[in-house]
XYZ file of C-alpha atoms in Angstrom:
447
model
C 8.478 -67.589 39.625
C 10.895 -70.457 39.076
C 14.299 -70.238 40.895
C 17.600 -69.140 39.327
C 19.752 -70.892 36.842
C 17.797 -73.405 34.759
C 17.838 -74.501 31.167
C 14.778 -75.253 29.044
C 14.100 -78.091 26.601
C 11.332 -77.631 24.034
C 10.704 -80.487 21.544
C 6.969 -80.705 20.826
C 4.726 -78.636 18.689
C 1.914 -76.706 20.373
C -1.717 -77.597 19.471
C -4.256 -74.988 18.207
C -5.830 -72.945 20.923
C -8.502 -70.272 21.677
C -7.609 -68.414 24.877
C -7.981 -65.249 26.785
C -4.939 -64.103 28.728
C -3.308 -61.243 30.565
C 0.426 -60.575 30.218
C 3.057 -59.305 32.619
C 2.914 -55.546 33.493
C 4.778 -53.026 31.487
C 8.486 -53.092 32.464
C 9.291 -49.509 31.116
C 6.398 -47.987 33.043
C 7.045 -50.011 36.205
C 10.739 -48.855 36.338
C 10.031 -45.320 35.516
C 7.191 -45.064 38.157
C 9.481 -46.118 40.937
C 12.331 -43.817 39.859
C 10.004 -40.824 39.510
C 8.267 -41.640 42.773
C 11.654 -41.578 44.570
C 12.438 -38.013 43.478
C 8.897 -36.688 43.875
C 7.372 -35.218 47.077
C 5.105 -37.213 49.271
C 4.106 -40.890 48.723
C 3.531 -42.326 45.205
C 1.234 -45.311 44.689
C 2.019 -47.840 41.925
C -0.485 -50.595 41.392
C 0.040 -53.761 39.352
C 3.781 -53.294 39.090
C 5.839 -55.806 37.265
C 7.563 -57.987 39.729
C 10.464 -58.994 37.558
C 14.186 -59.143 38.237
C 14.697 -55.836 36.508
C 12.169 -54.074 38.751
C 13.614 -55.794 41.795
C 16.993 -54.450 40.901
C 15.347 -50.929 40.655
C 13.920 -51.283 44.148
C 17.183 -52.576 45.641
C 19.147 -49.719 44.161
C 16.751 -47.097 45.363
C 16.672 -48.562 48.825
C 20.556 -48.267 48.933
C 19.974 -44.574 48.034
C 17.736 -44.054 51.067
C 14.276 -44.471 49.483
C 11.599 -46.217 51.559
C 9.464 -48.522 49.391
C 6.672 -50.609 50.942
C 4.337 -53.205 49.319
C 0.845 -53.563 50.572
C -1.503 -55.994 48.801
C -0.767 -55.313 45.029
C 0.336 -51.637 45.540
C 3.866 -50.326 46.094
C 4.140 -47.117 48.074
C 7.323 -45.095 47.221
C 8.136 -42.541 49.839
C 9.518 -39.681 47.746
C 12.581 -37.840 48.929
C 12.353 -34.975 46.478
C 14.797 -33.855 43.831
C 18.519 -34.040 44.815
C 17.786 -35.802 48.047
C 18.995 -39.388 47.184
C 22.023 -40.328 49.392
C 24.555 -43.099 49.607
C 27.720 -43.821 51.469
C 30.914 -43.234 49.532
C 31.729 -46.175 47.094
C 28.309 -47.849 47.665
C 27.821 -50.391 44.835
C 24.628 -50.140 42.740
C 23.896 -53.293 40.789
C 21.630 -52.816 37.874
C 21.339 -56.532 37.040
C 20.322 -56.974 33.430
C 18.521 -53.737 33.122
C 19.819 -51.159 30.528
C 16.702 -49.062 31.347
C 17.553 -48.870 35.037
C 21.209 -48.174 34.393
C 20.659 -45.238 32.042
C 17.736 -43.651 33.894
C 19.183 -43.920 37.365
C 22.636 -42.648 36.127
C 20.662 -39.702 34.731
C 19.132 -39.007 38.195
C 22.367 -39.518 40.080
C 24.624 -37.390 37.794
C 23.018 -34.261 39.050
C 22.351 -35.383 42.673
C 24.688 -33.632 45.077
C 27.443 -35.609 46.893
C 27.076 -38.925 44.976
C 30.121 -41.066 44.653
C 29.112 -44.699 43.766
C 30.206 -47.759 41.951
C 28.072 -48.976 39.088
C 27.868 -52.531 37.886
C 25.476 -55.156 36.307
C 25.298 -58.711 35.240
C 27.592 -60.306 32.561
C 25.279 -59.170 29.758
C 24.952 -55.550 30.921
C 28.684 -55.232 31.481
C 29.171 -55.852 27.749
C 26.867 -53.058 26.700
C 28.408 -49.768 25.489
C 27.483 -46.793 27.664
C 29.522 -44.290 25.684
C 26.584 -42.025 24.687
C 25.201 -41.979 28.248
C 28.576 -41.045 29.648
C 29.232 -38.292 27.178
C 25.749 -36.833 27.969
C 26.113 -36.961 31.703
C 29.626 -35.460 31.379
C 27.914 -32.387 29.835
C 25.956 -31.975 33.082
C 29.313 -32.085 34.983
C 29.313 -35.724 36.196
C 32.602 -37.578 36.109
C 33.122 -41.258 35.331
C 36.121 -43.509 36.178
C 38.224 -45.084 34.714
C 38.435 -42.336 32.030
C 37.811 -43.513 28.391
C 36.065 -46.708 29.700
C 32.476 -47.026 28.419
C 31.185 -50.170 30.033
C 30.393 -51.289 33.546
C 31.852 -51.524 36.189
C 32.340 -47.821 36.478
C 32.619 -45.170 39.275
C 30.272 -42.113 39.076
C 30.934 -38.818 40.894
C 28.049 -36.464 40.487
C 28.236 -32.906 39.317
C 28.886 -30.113 41.811
C 27.157 -27.532 39.781
C 24.871 -29.087 37.170
C 23.712 -26.766 34.372
C 20.993 -27.565 31.914
C 21.997 -28.671 28.377
C 20.551 -28.774 24.810
C 20.244 -32.221 23.340
C 19.242 -33.508 19.968
C 17.498 -36.820 20.686
C 18.040 -39.865 18.553
C 16.089 -43.186 18.659
C 16.928 -44.035 22.267
C 14.061 -43.259 24.646
C 16.403 -44.257 27.547
C 19.030 -41.641 26.690
C 16.256 -38.980 26.309
C 14.825 -40.032 29.717
C 18.352 -39.879 31.270
C 18.668 -36.331 29.974
C 15.277 -35.421 31.414
C 16.040 -36.795 34.773
C 19.409 -35.067 34.876
C 17.871 -31.855 33.776
C 15.203 -31.944 36.568
C 17.882 -31.209 39.227
C 20.068 -28.858 37.172
C 20.022 -25.115 37.248
C 18.394 -23.380 34.304
C 16.630 -25.169 31.370
C 17.308 -28.423 29.516
C 15.953 -28.535 26.025
C 15.464 -31.820 24.144
C 14.880 -31.516 20.426
C 13.223 -34.667 19.154
C 13.066 -35.183 15.310
C 12.363 -38.950 15.517
C 9.615 -39.688 17.996
C 10.660 -42.288 20.570
C 8.953 -44.029 23.475
C 7.423 -41.183 25.605
C 6.420 -42.771 28.944
C 8.754 -40.489 30.951
C 7.291 -37.210 29.637
C 3.740 -38.551 29.963
C 4.411 -39.373 33.677
C 5.974 -36.016 34.360
C 3.354 -34.085 32.482
C 1.393 -33.387 35.768
C 4.309 -31.143 36.660
C 3.709 -28.261 34.284
C 6.281 -26.049 36.106
C 8.962 -28.625 35.509
C 8.061 -29.882 32.003
C 6.679 -28.250 28.831
C 6.275 -29.826 25.509
C 6.226 -27.707 22.307
C 5.882 -28.505 18.566
C 7.920 -26.320 16.465
C 7.352 -28.166 13.997
C 9.269 -31.012 15.692
C 8.716 -31.935 19.353
C 10.762 -29.921 21.968
C 10.771 -31.122 25.597
C 11.682 -28.240 27.918
C 12.825 -29.159 31.464
C 12.882 -26.391 34.019
C 15.295 -27.484 36.735
C 14.874 -27.363 40.532
C 11.041 -27.679 40.637
C 9.086 -29.836 43.094
C 7.538 -32.968 41.479
C 4.123 -34.237 42.512
C 3.536 -37.886 43.733
C 2.253 -40.456 41.218
C -0.783 -42.559 41.387
C -0.532 -45.200 38.669
C -2.024 -48.570 37.598
C 0.460 -50.277 35.325
C -1.042 -51.896 32.162
C 0.124 -55.149 30.397
C 3.466 -54.841 28.462
C 2.948 -54.758 24.651
C 6.367 -56.102 24.173
C 5.556 -59.273 26.278
C 2.209 -59.541 24.389
C 4.021 -59.531 21.087
C 5.387 -63.140 21.639
C 1.897 -64.576 22.226
C 0.512 -62.605 19.273
C 3.243 -63.986 17.013
C 2.407 -67.510 18.171
C -1.266 -67.102 17.409
C -0.680 -65.632 13.951
C 1.323 -68.573 12.823
C -0.548 -71.477 14.562
C -3.367 -72.734 12.462
C -6.924 -72.368 13.782
C -5.779 -70.439 16.790
C -7.323 -67.202 18.289
C -6.343 -65.179 21.393
C -7.560 -62.208 23.362
C -4.990 -60.316 25.456
C -6.637 -58.027 28.042
C -5.528 -54.633 29.368
C -2.450 -54.076 27.302
C -0.640 -50.644 26.989
C -1.187 -49.308 23.411
C 0.895 -46.107 23.483
C 1.414 -45.247 19.706
C 5.190 -45.077 20.423
C 5.104 -48.762 21.397
C 2.847 -50.352 18.761
C 5.126 -50.587 15.773
C 5.117 -54.324 15.893
C 1.282 -54.521 15.586
C 1.099 -51.758 12.955
C 3.747 -53.526 10.795
C 1.986 -56.870 10.980
C -1.473 -55.449 10.282
C -0.066 -53.893 7.166
C 1.202 -57.324 6.079
C -1.947 -59.234 6.535
C -2.196 -59.967 10.324
C -5.733 -60.157 11.845
C -5.052 -58.007 14.935
C -7.676 -55.686 16.416
C -7.440 -53.134 19.199
C -10.585 -53.178 21.301
C -11.980 -51.420 24.387
C -9.574 -48.467 24.098
C -9.418 -46.038 27.003
C -7.050 -43.580 28.584
C -5.538 -44.285 31.960
C -2.635 -42.276 33.568
C -2.236 -40.379 30.350
C -1.647 -43.757 28.503
C -3.825 -45.586 25.943
C -4.872 -49.027 27.244
C -6.982 -51.677 25.493
C -7.426 -55.306 24.524
C -5.832 -57.143 21.637
C -7.799 -59.706 19.582
C -5.617 -61.883 17.308
C -6.521 -64.596 14.845
C -4.307 -66.999 12.786
C -3.420 -65.184 9.597
C -1.653 -65.623 6.227
C 1.140 -63.082 6.422
C 2.894 -61.452 3.522
C 6.699 -61.024 3.643
C 7.539 -58.207 6.089
C 8.980 -54.919 4.741
C 9.982 -52.776 7.668
C 11.486 -49.384 6.916
C 13.749 -47.800 9.445
C 10.805 -45.739 10.756
C 9.533 -48.886 12.495
C 12.589 -49.449 14.507
C 11.961 -46.853 17.203
C 8.361 -48.096 17.699
C 9.256 -51.864 17.827
C 12.820 -52.053 19.002
C 12.289 -54.815 21.576
C 10.071 -56.910 19.211
C 12.581 -57.353 16.390
C 13.742 -60.928 17.503
C 10.176 -62.248 17.346
C 9.669 -60.312 14.126
C 12.566 -62.219 12.637
C 10.869 -65.486 13.698
C 7.642 -64.451 11.949
C 9.672 -63.533 8.858
C 11.369 -66.889 8.851
C 8.009 -68.765 9.020
C 6.441 -66.641 6.341
C 7.185 -67.553 2.725
C 9.173 -64.982 0.754
C 11.950 -62.424 1.507
C 11.439 -60.117 4.463
C 13.445 -56.936 4.765
C 14.299 -54.931 7.891
C 16.067 -51.605 7.439
C 17.797 -49.338 9.936
C 18.282 -51.932 12.623
C 22.047 -51.584 13.275
C 21.458 -50.548 17.025
C 20.216 -54.106 17.703
C 23.968 -55.023 17.952
C 24.138 -53.190 21.308
C 21.231 -54.870 23.149
C 21.542 -57.607 25.749
C 23.266 -59.457 22.955
C 23.978 -58.694 19.246
C 20.388 -59.508 18.391
C 21.056 -59.476 14.638
C 23.953 -61.941 14.570
C 22.485 -64.208 17.291
C 19.010 -64.431 15.674
C 20.671 -65.294 12.305
C 22.426 -68.248 14.120
C 19.203 -69.446 15.575
C 17.333 -69.319 12.273
C 20.182 -71.008 10.462
C 19.982 -74.045 12.745
C 16.546 -74.768 11.262
C 17.581 -74.058 7.643
C 16.476 -70.482 7.291
C 18.997 -68.250 5.539
C 19.421 -64.557 6.045
C 21.874 -61.672 5.067
C 22.828 -58.552 6.932
C 24.535 -55.720 5.011
C 24.476 -51.880 5.218
C 22.161 -51.762 8.295
C 19.618 -54.049 6.543
C 18.706 -57.608 7.317
C 17.061 -59.916 4.655
C 15.390 -63.120 5.883
C 14.551 -65.647 3.191
C 11.317 -67.160 4.795
C 10.234 -70.658 4.006
C 6.721 -70.690 5.627
C 5.887 -72.886 8.523
C 8.629 -75.470 8.239
C 8.608 -78.934 9.645
C 11.816 -79.076 11.798
C 11.333 -82.170 13.880
C 14.725 -83.433 12.896
C 16.509 -80.081 13.650
C 18.101 -78.962 16.863
C 18.432 -75.319 18.127
C 21.031 -74.585 20.771
C 20.970 -71.183 22.370
C 23.872 -70.576 24.707
C 23.741 -68.285 27.674
C 23.629 -64.754 26.290
C 21.594 -63.198 29.144
C 19.008 -62.100 26.578
C 15.454 -62.688 27.569
C 13.897 -61.781 24.212
C 16.173 -64.338 22.385
C 15.185 -67.015 24.854
C 11.454 -66.284 24.300
C 11.760 -66.049 20.530
C 13.619 -69.392 20.414
C 10.839 -71.019 22.442
C 8.103 -69.713 20.071
C 10.171 -70.818 17.069
C 10.567 -74.367 18.447
C 7.040 -74.852 19.584
C 5.710 -73.893 16.104
C 8.199 -75.908 14.034
C 8.772 -78.961 16.300
C 12.597 -78.397 16.378
C 14.178 -79.615 19.587
C 15.427 -76.484 21.389
C 17.945 -76.400 24.257
C 17.881 -72.864 25.743
C 20.541 -72.138 28.269
C 19.829 -70.007 31.324
C 16.151 -69.452 30.554
C 15.829 -67.818 33.969
C 16.931 -64.503 32.278
C 13.306 -64.278 31.008
C 12.341 -63.349 34.592
C 13.992 -59.984 34.008
C 10.956 -58.905 31.936
C 8.331 -61.630 31.684
C 8.182 -63.857 34.810
C 4.770 -65.280 33.769
C 5.849 -66.407 30.346
C 6.229 -70.110 31.067
C 2.963 -70.176 33.060
C 1.093 -68.576 30.087
C 2.751 -70.967 27.634
C 1.585 -73.896 29.777
C -1.962 -72.431 29.755
C -1.875 -72.352 25.943
C -0.816 -76.062 25.814
C 2.934 -75.782 25.148
C 5.136 -78.619 26.386
C 8.579 -78.039 27.852
C 11.053 -79.509 30.313
C 13.030 -77.560 32.911
C 16.604 -78.695 33.652
C 18.163 -77.254 36.773
């Protein structure tokens, strides 16, 4: 992995390619596996973990909370302390880095862990993100946050003295749903989560081996029932490739003429494949091959061929299954002739950056117009434009997915891109540049 603080210059088009690759391991599963391992009994084994900045932040936070985590070869051994057993000196600072996943999930665990009084912070991007919904939910469990009426980091958390289970109507956020699950695990009584809109379900899949602690019912909508104060079994997991990281290389292949790609061992959980489902519906030649079940998750290979796409029409139902992929979907829409429409995407404004506004700015720099109104974005695509005379400048937003999307856009169109603080990509996809080099992309690192 390249060291910290560097900018990237991209100014040459990529040539056609025919490659087989593996992508970085799944970030969502990597973070969850370490967190669940820490509150389980005995030693959990996590193989092929994503060694990114977000996962490093997770490990550092847990070590501050008294968890022993040891790496041997490619396996991490998490010495579980059991529910309610994490400890920290008063006013210990936990730094979540860039990770909203870590912030929400670990706050969920700590809110119902006895005698916790810690300071919470993150990098400049995470500090801008609104944590109001998380704070309101954890307050229902009895946790307290200071300063009062402040909804972004830095904050102080004092855990609940007598946590009682709650009823929660889940929305589109899998992170908030997981935070409630984690808080409920160490609360008295039952926590019921009513899920009308199905969101990412890695947490409940990992916890499903603990039938005394977690039950899932359909009535007719999904109800997750958490029974508090039950022992959790250790995990043994091999983490698959991240479908969100794979999406960028998939997009590149679809647009680049005469190109094909195979991506091996990718997680294809149905709650994560909205990107691929949407594109297949609009003419993309994408095939799922060699499907199998591992650790209660579907895993397989992706086969992708250059395709002629139709303008993308994404209803709001796609959002929850493709949240992380919308920036690269906007790039695909820009390079596909016709008007693409993305509905129900307002929550993108509270990601690492305002991903709607910032992607509009990026596309505008190569002459692609767009309009956002009433929770709906229209992109007026021009097809694969020649942009050799254009320049794209992306300032330091601390947003890994905007950095990668800008790179893909530049290397397809020939625009000269100057991407500030590209090191932020290491939060989720530390192998991105190495893979792009393997595919033949040309770029220059400026430290």
